[in-house]
Structure formats: C-alpha cells, structure tokens
mmCIF file of C-alpha atoms in Angstrom:
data_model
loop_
_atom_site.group_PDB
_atom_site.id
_atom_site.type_symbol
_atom_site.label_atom_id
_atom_site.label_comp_id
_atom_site.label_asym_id
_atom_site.label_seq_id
_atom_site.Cartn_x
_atom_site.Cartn_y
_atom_site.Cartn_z
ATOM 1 C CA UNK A 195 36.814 -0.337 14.735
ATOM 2 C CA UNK A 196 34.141 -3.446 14.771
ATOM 3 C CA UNK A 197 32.725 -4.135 10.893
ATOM 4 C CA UNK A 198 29.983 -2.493 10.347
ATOM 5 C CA UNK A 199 26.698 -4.472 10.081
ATOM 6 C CA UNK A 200 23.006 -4.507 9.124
ATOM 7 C CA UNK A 201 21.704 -4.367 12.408
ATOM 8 C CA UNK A 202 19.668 -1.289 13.489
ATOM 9 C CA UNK A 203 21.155 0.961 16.469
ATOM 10 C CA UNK A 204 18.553 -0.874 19.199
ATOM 11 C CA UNK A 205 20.520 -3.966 17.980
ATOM 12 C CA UNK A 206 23.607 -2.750 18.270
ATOM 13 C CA UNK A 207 23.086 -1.735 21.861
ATOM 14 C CA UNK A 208 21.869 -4.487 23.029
ATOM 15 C CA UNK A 209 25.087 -6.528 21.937
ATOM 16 C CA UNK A 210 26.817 -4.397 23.237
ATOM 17 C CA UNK A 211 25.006 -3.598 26.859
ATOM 18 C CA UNK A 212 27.320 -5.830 29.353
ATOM 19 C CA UNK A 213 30.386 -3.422 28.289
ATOM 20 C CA UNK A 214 28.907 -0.056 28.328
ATOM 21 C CA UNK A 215 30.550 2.299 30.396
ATOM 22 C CA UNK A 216 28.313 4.877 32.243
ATOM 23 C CA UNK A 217 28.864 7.843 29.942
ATOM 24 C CA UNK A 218 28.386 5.238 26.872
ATOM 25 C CA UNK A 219 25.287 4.432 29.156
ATOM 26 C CA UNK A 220 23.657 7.846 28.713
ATOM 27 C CA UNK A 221 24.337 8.028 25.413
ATOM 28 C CA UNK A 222 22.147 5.235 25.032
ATOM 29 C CA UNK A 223 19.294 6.204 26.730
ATOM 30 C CA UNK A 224 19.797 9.526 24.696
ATOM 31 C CA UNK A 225 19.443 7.743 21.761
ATOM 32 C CA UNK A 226 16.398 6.055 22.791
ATOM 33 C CA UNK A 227 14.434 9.040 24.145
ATOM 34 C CA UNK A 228 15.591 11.867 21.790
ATOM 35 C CA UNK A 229 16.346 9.754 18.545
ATOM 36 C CA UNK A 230 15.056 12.720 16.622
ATOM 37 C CA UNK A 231 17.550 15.493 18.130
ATOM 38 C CA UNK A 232 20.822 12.809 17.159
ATOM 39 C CA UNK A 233 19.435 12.674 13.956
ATOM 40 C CA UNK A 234 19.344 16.537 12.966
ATOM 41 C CA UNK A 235 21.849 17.774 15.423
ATOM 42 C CA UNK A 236 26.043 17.812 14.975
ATOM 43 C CA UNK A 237 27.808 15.623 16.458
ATOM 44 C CA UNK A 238 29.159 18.202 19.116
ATOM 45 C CA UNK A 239 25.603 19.822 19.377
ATOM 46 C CA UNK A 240 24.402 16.292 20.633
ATOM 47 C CA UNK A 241 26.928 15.755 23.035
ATOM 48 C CA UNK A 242 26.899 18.573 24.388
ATOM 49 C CA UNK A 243 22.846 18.642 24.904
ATOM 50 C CA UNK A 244 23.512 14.683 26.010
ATOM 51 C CA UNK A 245 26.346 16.294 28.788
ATOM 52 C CA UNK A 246 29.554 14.323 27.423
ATOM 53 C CA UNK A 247 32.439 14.670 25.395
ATOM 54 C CA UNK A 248 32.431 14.518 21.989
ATOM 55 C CA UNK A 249 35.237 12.071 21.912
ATOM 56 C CA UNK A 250 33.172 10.238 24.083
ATOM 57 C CA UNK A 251 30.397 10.169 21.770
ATOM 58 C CA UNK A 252 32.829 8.875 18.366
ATOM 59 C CA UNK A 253 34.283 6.436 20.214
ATOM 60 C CA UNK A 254 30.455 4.582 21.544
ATOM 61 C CA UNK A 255 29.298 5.320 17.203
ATOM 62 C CA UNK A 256 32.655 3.380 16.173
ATOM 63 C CA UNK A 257 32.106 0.794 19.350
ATOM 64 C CA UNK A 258 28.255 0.244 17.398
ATOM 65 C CA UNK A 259 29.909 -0.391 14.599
ATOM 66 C CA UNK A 260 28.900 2.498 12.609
ATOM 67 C CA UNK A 261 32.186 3.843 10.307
ATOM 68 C CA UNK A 262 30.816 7.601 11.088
ATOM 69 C CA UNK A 263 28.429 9.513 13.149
ATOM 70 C CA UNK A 264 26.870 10.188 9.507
ATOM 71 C CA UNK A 265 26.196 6.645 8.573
ATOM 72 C CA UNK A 266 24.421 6.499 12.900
ATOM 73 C CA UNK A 267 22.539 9.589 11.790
ATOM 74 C CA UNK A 268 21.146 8.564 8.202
ATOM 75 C CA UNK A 269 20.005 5.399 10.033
ATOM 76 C CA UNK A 270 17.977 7.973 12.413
ATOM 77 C CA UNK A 271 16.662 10.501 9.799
ATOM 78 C CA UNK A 272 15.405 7.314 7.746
ATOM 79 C CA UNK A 273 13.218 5.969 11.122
ATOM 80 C CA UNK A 274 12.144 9.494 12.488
ATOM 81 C CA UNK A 275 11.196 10.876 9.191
ATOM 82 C CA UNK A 276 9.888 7.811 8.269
ATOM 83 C CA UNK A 277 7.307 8.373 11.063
ATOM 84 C CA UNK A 278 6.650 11.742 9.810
ATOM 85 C CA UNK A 279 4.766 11.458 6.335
ATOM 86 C CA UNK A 280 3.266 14.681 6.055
ATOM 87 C CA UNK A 281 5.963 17.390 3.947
ATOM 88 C CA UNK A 282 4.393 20.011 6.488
ATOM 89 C CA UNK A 283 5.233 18.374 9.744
ATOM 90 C CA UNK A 284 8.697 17.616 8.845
ATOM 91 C CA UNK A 285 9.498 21.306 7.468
ATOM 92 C CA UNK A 286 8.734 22.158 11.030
ATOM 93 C CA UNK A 287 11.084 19.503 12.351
ATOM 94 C CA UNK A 288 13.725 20.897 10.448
ATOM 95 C CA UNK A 289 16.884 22.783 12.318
ATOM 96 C CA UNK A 290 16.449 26.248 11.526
ATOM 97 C CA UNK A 291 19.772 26.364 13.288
ATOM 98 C CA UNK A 292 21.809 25.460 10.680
ATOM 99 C CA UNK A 293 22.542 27.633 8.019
ATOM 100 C CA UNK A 294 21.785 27.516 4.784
ATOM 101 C CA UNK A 295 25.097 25.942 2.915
ATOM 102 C CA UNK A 296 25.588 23.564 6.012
ATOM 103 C CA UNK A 297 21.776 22.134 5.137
ATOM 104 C CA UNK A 298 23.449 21.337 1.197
ATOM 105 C CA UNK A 299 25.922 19.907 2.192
ATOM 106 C CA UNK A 300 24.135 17.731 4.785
ATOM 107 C CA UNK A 301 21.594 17.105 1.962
ATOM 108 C CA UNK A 302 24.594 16.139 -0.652
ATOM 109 C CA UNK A 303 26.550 14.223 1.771
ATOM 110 C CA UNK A 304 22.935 11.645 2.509
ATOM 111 C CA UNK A 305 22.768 11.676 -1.349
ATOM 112 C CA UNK A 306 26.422 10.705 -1.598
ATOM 113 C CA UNK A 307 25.759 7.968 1.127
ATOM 114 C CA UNK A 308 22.836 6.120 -0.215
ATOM 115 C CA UNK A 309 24.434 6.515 -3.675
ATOM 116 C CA UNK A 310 27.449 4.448 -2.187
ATOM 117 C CA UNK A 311 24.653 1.706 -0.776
ATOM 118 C CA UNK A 312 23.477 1.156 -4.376
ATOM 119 C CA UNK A 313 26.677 -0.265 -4.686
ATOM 120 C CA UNK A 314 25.368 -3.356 -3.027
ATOM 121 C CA UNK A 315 22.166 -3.638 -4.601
ATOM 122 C CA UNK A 316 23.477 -2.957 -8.009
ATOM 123 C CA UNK A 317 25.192 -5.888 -7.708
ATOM 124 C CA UNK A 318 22.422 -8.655 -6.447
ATOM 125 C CA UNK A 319 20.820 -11.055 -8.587
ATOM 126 C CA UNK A 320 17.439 -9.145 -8.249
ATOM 127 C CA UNK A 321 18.465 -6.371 -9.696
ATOM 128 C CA UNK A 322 19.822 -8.185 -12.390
ATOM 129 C CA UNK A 323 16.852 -10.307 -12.911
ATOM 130 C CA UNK A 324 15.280 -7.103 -13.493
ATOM 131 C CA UNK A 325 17.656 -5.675 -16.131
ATOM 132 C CA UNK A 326 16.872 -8.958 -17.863
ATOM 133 C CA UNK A 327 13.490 -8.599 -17.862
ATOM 134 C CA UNK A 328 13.015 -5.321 -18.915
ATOM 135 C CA UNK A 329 15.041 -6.229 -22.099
ATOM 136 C CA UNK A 330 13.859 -9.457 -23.062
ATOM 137 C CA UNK A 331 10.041 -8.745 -22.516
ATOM 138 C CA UNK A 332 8.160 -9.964 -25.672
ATOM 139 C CA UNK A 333 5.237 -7.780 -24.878
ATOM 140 C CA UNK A 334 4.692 -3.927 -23.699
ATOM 141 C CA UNK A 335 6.785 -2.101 -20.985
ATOM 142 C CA UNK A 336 4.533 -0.008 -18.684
ATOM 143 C CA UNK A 337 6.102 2.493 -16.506
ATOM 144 C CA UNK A 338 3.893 4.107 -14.162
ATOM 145 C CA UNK A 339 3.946 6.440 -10.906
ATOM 146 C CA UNK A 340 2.180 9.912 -10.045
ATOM 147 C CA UNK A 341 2.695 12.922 -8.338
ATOM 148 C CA UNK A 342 6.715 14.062 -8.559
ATOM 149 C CA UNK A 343 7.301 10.548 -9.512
ATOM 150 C CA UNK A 344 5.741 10.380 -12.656
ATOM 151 C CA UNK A 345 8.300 12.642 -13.823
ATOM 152 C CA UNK A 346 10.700 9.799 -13.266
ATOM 153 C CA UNK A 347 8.529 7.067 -14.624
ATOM 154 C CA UNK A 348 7.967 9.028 -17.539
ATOM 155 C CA UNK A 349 12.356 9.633 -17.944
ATOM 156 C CA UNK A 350 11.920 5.903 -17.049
ATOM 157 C CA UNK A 351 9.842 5.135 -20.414
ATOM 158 C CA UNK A 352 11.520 7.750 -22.704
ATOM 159 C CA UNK A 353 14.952 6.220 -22.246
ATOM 160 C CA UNK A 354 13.387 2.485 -22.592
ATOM 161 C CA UNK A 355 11.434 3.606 -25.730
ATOM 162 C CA UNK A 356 15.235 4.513 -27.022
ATOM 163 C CA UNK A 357 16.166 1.064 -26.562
ATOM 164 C CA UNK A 358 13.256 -1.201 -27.585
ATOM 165 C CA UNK A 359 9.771 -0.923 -28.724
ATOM 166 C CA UNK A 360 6.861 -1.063 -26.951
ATOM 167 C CA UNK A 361 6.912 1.151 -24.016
ATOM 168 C CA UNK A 362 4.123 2.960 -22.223
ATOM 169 C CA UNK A 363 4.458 6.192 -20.025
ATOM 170 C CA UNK A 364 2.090 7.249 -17.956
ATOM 171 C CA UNK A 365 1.716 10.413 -19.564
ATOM 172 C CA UNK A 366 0.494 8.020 -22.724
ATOM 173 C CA UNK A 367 -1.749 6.275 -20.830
ATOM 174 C CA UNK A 368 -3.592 9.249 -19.450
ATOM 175 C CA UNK A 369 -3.811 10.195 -23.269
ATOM 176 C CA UNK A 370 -4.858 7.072 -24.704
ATOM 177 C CA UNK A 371 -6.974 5.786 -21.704
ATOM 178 C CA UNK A 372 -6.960 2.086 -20.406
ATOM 179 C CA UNK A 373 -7.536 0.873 -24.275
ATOM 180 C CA UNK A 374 -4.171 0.580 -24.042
ATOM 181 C CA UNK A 375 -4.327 -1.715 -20.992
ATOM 182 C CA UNK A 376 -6.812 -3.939 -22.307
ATOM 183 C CA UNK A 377 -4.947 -7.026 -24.121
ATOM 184 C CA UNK A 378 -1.921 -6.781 -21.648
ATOM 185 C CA UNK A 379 -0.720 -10.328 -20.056
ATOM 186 C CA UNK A 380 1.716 -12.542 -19.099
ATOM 187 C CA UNK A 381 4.339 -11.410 -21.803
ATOM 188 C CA UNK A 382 4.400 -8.231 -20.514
ATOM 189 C CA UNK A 383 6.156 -5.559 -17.707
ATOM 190 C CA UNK A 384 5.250 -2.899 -15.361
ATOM 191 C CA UNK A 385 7.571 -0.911 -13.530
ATOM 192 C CA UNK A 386 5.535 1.041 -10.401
ATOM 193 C CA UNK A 387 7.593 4.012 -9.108
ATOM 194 C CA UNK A 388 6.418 5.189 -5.902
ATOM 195 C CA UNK A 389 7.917 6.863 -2.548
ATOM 196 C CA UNK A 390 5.863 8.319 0.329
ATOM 197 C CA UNK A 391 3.330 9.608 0.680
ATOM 198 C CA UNK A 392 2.053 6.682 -1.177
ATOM 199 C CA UNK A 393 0.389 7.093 -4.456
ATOM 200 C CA UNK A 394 -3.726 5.023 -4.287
ATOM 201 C CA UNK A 395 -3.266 5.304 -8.453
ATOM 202 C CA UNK A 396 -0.101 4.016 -8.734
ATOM 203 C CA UNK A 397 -0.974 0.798 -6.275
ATOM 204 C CA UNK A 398 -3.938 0.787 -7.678
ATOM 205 C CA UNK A 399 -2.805 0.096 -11.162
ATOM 206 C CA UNK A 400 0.011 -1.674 -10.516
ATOM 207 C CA UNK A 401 -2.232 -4.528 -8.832
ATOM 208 C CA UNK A 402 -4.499 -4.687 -11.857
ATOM 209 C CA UNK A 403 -1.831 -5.232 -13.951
ATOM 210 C CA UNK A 404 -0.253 -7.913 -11.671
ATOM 211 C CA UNK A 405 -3.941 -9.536 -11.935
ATOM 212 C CA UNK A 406 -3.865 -10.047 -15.635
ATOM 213 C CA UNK A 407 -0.663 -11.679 -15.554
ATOM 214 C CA UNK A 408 1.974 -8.597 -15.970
ATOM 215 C CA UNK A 409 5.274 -8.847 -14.411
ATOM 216 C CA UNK A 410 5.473 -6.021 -11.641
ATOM 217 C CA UNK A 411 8.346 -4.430 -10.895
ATOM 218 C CA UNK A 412 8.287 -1.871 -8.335
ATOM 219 C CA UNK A 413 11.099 0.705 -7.117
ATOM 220 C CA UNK A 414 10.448 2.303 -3.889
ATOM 221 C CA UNK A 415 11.762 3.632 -1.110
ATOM 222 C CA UNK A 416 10.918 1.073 2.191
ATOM 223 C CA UNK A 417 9.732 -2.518 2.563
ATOM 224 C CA UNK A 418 7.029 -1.347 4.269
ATOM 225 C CA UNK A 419 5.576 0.630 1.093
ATOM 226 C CA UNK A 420 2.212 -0.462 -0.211
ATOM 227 C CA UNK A 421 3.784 -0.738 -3.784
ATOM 228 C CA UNK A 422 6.115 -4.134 -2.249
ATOM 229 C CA UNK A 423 2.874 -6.013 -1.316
ATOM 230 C CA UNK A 424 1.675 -5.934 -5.075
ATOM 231 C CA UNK A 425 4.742 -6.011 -6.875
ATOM 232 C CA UNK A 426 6.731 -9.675 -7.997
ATOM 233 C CA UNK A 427 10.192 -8.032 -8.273
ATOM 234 C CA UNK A 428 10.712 -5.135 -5.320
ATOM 235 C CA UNK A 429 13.523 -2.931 -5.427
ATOM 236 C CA UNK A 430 14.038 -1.219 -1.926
ATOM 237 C CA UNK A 431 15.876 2.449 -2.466
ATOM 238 C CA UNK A 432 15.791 4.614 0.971
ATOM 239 C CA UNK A 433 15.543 8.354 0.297
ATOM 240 C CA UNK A 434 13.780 10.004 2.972
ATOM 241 C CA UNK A 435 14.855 13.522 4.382
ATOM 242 C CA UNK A 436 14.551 15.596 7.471
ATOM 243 C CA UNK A 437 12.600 18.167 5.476
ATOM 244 C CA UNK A 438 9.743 18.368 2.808
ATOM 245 C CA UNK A 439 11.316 17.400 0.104
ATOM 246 C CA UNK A 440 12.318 13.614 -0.254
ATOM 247 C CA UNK A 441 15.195 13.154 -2.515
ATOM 248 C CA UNK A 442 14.939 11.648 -5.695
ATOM 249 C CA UNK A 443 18.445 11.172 -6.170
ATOM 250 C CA UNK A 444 18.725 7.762 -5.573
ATOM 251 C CA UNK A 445 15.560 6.521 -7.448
ATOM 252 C CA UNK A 446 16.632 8.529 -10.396
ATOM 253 C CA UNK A 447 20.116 6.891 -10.083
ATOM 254 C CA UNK A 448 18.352 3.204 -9.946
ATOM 255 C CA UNK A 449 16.573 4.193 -13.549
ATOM 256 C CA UNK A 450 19.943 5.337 -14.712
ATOM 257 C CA UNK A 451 21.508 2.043 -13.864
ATOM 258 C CA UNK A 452 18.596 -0.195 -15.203
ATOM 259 C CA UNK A 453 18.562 1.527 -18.488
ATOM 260 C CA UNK A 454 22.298 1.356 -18.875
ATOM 261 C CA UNK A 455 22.014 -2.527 -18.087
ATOM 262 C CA UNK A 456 19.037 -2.638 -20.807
ATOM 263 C CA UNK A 457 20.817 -0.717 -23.566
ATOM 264 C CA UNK A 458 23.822 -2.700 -22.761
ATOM 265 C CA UNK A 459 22.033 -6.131 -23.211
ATOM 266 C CA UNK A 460 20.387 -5.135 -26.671
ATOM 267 C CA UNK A 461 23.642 -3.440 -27.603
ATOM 268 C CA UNK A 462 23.322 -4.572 -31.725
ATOM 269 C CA UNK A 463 19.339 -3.317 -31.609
ATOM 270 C CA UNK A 464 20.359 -0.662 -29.586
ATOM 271 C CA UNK A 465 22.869 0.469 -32.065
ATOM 272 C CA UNK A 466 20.479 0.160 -34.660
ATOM 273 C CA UNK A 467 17.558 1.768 -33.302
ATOM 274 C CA UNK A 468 19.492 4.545 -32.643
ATOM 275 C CA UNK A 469 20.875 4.997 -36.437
ATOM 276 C CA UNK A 470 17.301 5.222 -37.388
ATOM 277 C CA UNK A 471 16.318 7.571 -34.173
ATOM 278 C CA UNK A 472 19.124 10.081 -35.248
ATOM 279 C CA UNK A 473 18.283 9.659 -38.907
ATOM 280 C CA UNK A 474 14.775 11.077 -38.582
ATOM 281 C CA UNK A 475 15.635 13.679 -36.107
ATOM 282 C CA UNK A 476 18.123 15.031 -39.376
ATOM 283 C CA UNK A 477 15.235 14.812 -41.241
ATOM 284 C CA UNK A 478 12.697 16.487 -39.078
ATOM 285 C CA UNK A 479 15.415 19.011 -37.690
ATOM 286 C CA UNK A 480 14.482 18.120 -34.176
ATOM 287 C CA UNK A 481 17.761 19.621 -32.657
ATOM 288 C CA UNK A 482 19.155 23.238 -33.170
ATOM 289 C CA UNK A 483 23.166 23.824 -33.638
ATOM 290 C CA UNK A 484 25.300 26.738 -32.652
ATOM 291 C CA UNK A 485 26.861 27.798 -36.272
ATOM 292 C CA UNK A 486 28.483 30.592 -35.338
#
C-alpha cells in the first residue's frame, strides 16, 4: 500500500490517471459525479450501485493511498457536508437506510478518526505557541463563542479560571456587559470558538478585540471559516457530519488538551490555587458526600 498523503481524492487521481485500469476508471468518474452517495453509502453498497466488485473498489482506495475506505469517505462527508450548511438539508441527506446502531457506530468511528488526526496537530509548534500563551498572559483571558458553542467556550473559561486568574466567559460578559471589554489590550487573550453555521457575534467580537491589540486565538472547524480571517493564532479542527448535528467531539477534545498543557505549565500555581479552591468549597459545603 502507497503512504498515505495530504492530497485530496481529485489529486490523487490525477497522479494516478496513466495506470488506471477501466474498472478503476469508473470508479473514478463515480467519484466525481456521485461524491455524495461514496460518502454515506458502504463500501459494498457503492460498488455495487458503481457495477464492480468490491475487491475492486479496496484495491483503487489503497492504490489512492487512502489506509481505508473510511479515511476516502471522511474526506467526502467533510466536502459534501461542507457544502450543505443548513442542519435541515443535511437531515434529509441522511441514509435512512441504515439502521439505527450502524449510524453510532459510523458516528463513533469519524469521532475516533479525527481524534487520531489531533495527534498531529497536538504536536505542532502552533499549538504549542498557544498553550504558552494562554498561560503566560499578563492580562485577561476571554473565551467567547455562541449558539452550542458557547457551552464549550464557557467549559473553556471554567477550567482556565481553575488554573489562573483572570478569565472571562461569555456567559460573564453577557452579565457584566462590554465594561468588561473596555481597558482590554495588548497584554491580553481571546479564544473565539466557532463551527458552522458561523456565528456574526462571535466574529464580530473577536475582530474588536483583535483591534485593540488582544491576541486572538480561534478554534474552528475549516480554513475557510470566517473566525481564521480575524484570528492571529488559528487552530483548524474538522468535525462536520452527514446529519444535523456537527460533532463537538473533537473541539471539546482540543480544550481538553490546551487546558491540560496550561495547568501543566503553571503546575506550582496550579497546585496552589487549587489548595485554596478546595479549601473554600469545605467551607461553603459546595459538594455533597454519600455517608452511608
């Protein structure tokens, strides 16, 4: 099997055009006029709509390079879908075929997949330029996103609040109003969470803040997202679906790792901070225990 690479499947073709066979040959003009039915379709269900073998059609995936007709078909879910912005179109793309366990574990398996891809941007420079940053700001940490990703943004700020003062949710601004925004600078950091369909508040904010000097760091889901454009330190995490629901899997995973790397950098005022945070929740009896 050839490595696999970053090239997208039109790539790949081409490459590989002057040894296609003729059955190899349809495939690829399959692949090109139905790119949605590969993408949502079994293996075997595609080959047989396409009129060849199924060996057939894992032996021209591994000739492309791809390691499985999984990784071929994530690539095609991510371009079709990401085509498809509106929640309401793509529940009507979706198979109603397939049964209901087979969709889960479709749905955990692209989880599992772009989980394995953070891999490699877990381990860039960026992304550790951004761990930095996040723990050696002098200033204020805003993190800020709307709709079902202010819920992350606001798990985000909770777990930064844990590890160092100064840290803004959005669900504090909205309290406390743009008072809050109005002496921010150059000392400090915005992190902008956004995925499609595109958030106008979140962009919105996130370039006034870049204006007056803040540090924006964005985390969203396609280089082509609004949020890059006004952001100084992008992090790109794919995690479109076939249906309504995008997952949030992987973004939720990125502000996992990010905190870890911040908590881990400020390990001795970590350690401290968090003597004092589990001293007052004794006193205030903030958790409950099971005595019996």
């Amino acid at each position: 099997m050839k490595q696999a690479s970053k090239s997208t499947l039109t790539e790949r073709i081409q490459r590989e055009a002057g040894t296609l066979t003729d059955s190899e040959r349809v495939l690829a003009d399959a692949l090109a006029v139905k790119p949605d039915v590969a993408a949502f379709e079994s293996l075997r269900r595609f080959a047989e709509i396409v009129g060849v073998n199924p060996s057939t059609l894992s032996r021209f995936v591994a000739k492309l390079g791809y390691a499985s007709y999984r990784d071929l078909q994530l690539e095609l879910r991510t371009a079709v879908t990401r085509m498809i912005p509106s929640p309401v179109d793509r529940a009507r793309l979706e198979n109603n075929e397939i049964d209901t366990q087979a969709l889960l574990r479709m749905s955990l398996e692209d989880d599992l997949q772009q989980l394995q891809q953070l891999r490699e941007l877990a381990d860039t420079e960026a992304f550790m330029k951004v761990i930095s940053l996040l723990a050696q700001a002098k200033g204020s940490i805003y993190v800020i996103g709307s709709g079902w990703s202010r819920s992350l943004a606001d798990l985000m700020a909770h777990r930064l609040a844990l590890c160092r003062p100064r840290v803004e949710s959005s669900s504090s601004l909205d309290m406390l109003g743009y008072g809050k925004l109005a002496e921010c600078g150059a000392s400090d950091c915005a992190v902008a969470i956004a995925s499609r369909r595109y958030s106008r508040r979140t962009i919105e904010l996130a370039q006034a803040l870049r204006k007056r000097g803040v540090s924006v760091i964005s985390i969203t889901d396609s280089s082509a997202s609004p949020l890059v454009r006004v952001s100084s330190l992008p992090l790109i995490v794919p995690n479109m679906r076939a249906g309504p629901f995008d997952s949030p899997t992987p973004i939720a995973a990125i502000v996992h790792l990010l905190c870890s790397g911040v908590s881990h950098l400020l390990h001795a005022s970590v350690t401290k901070r968090f003597g004092v945070i589990e001293q007052l929740s004794e006193e205030l009896g903030t958790f409950t225990f099971d005595k019996s």
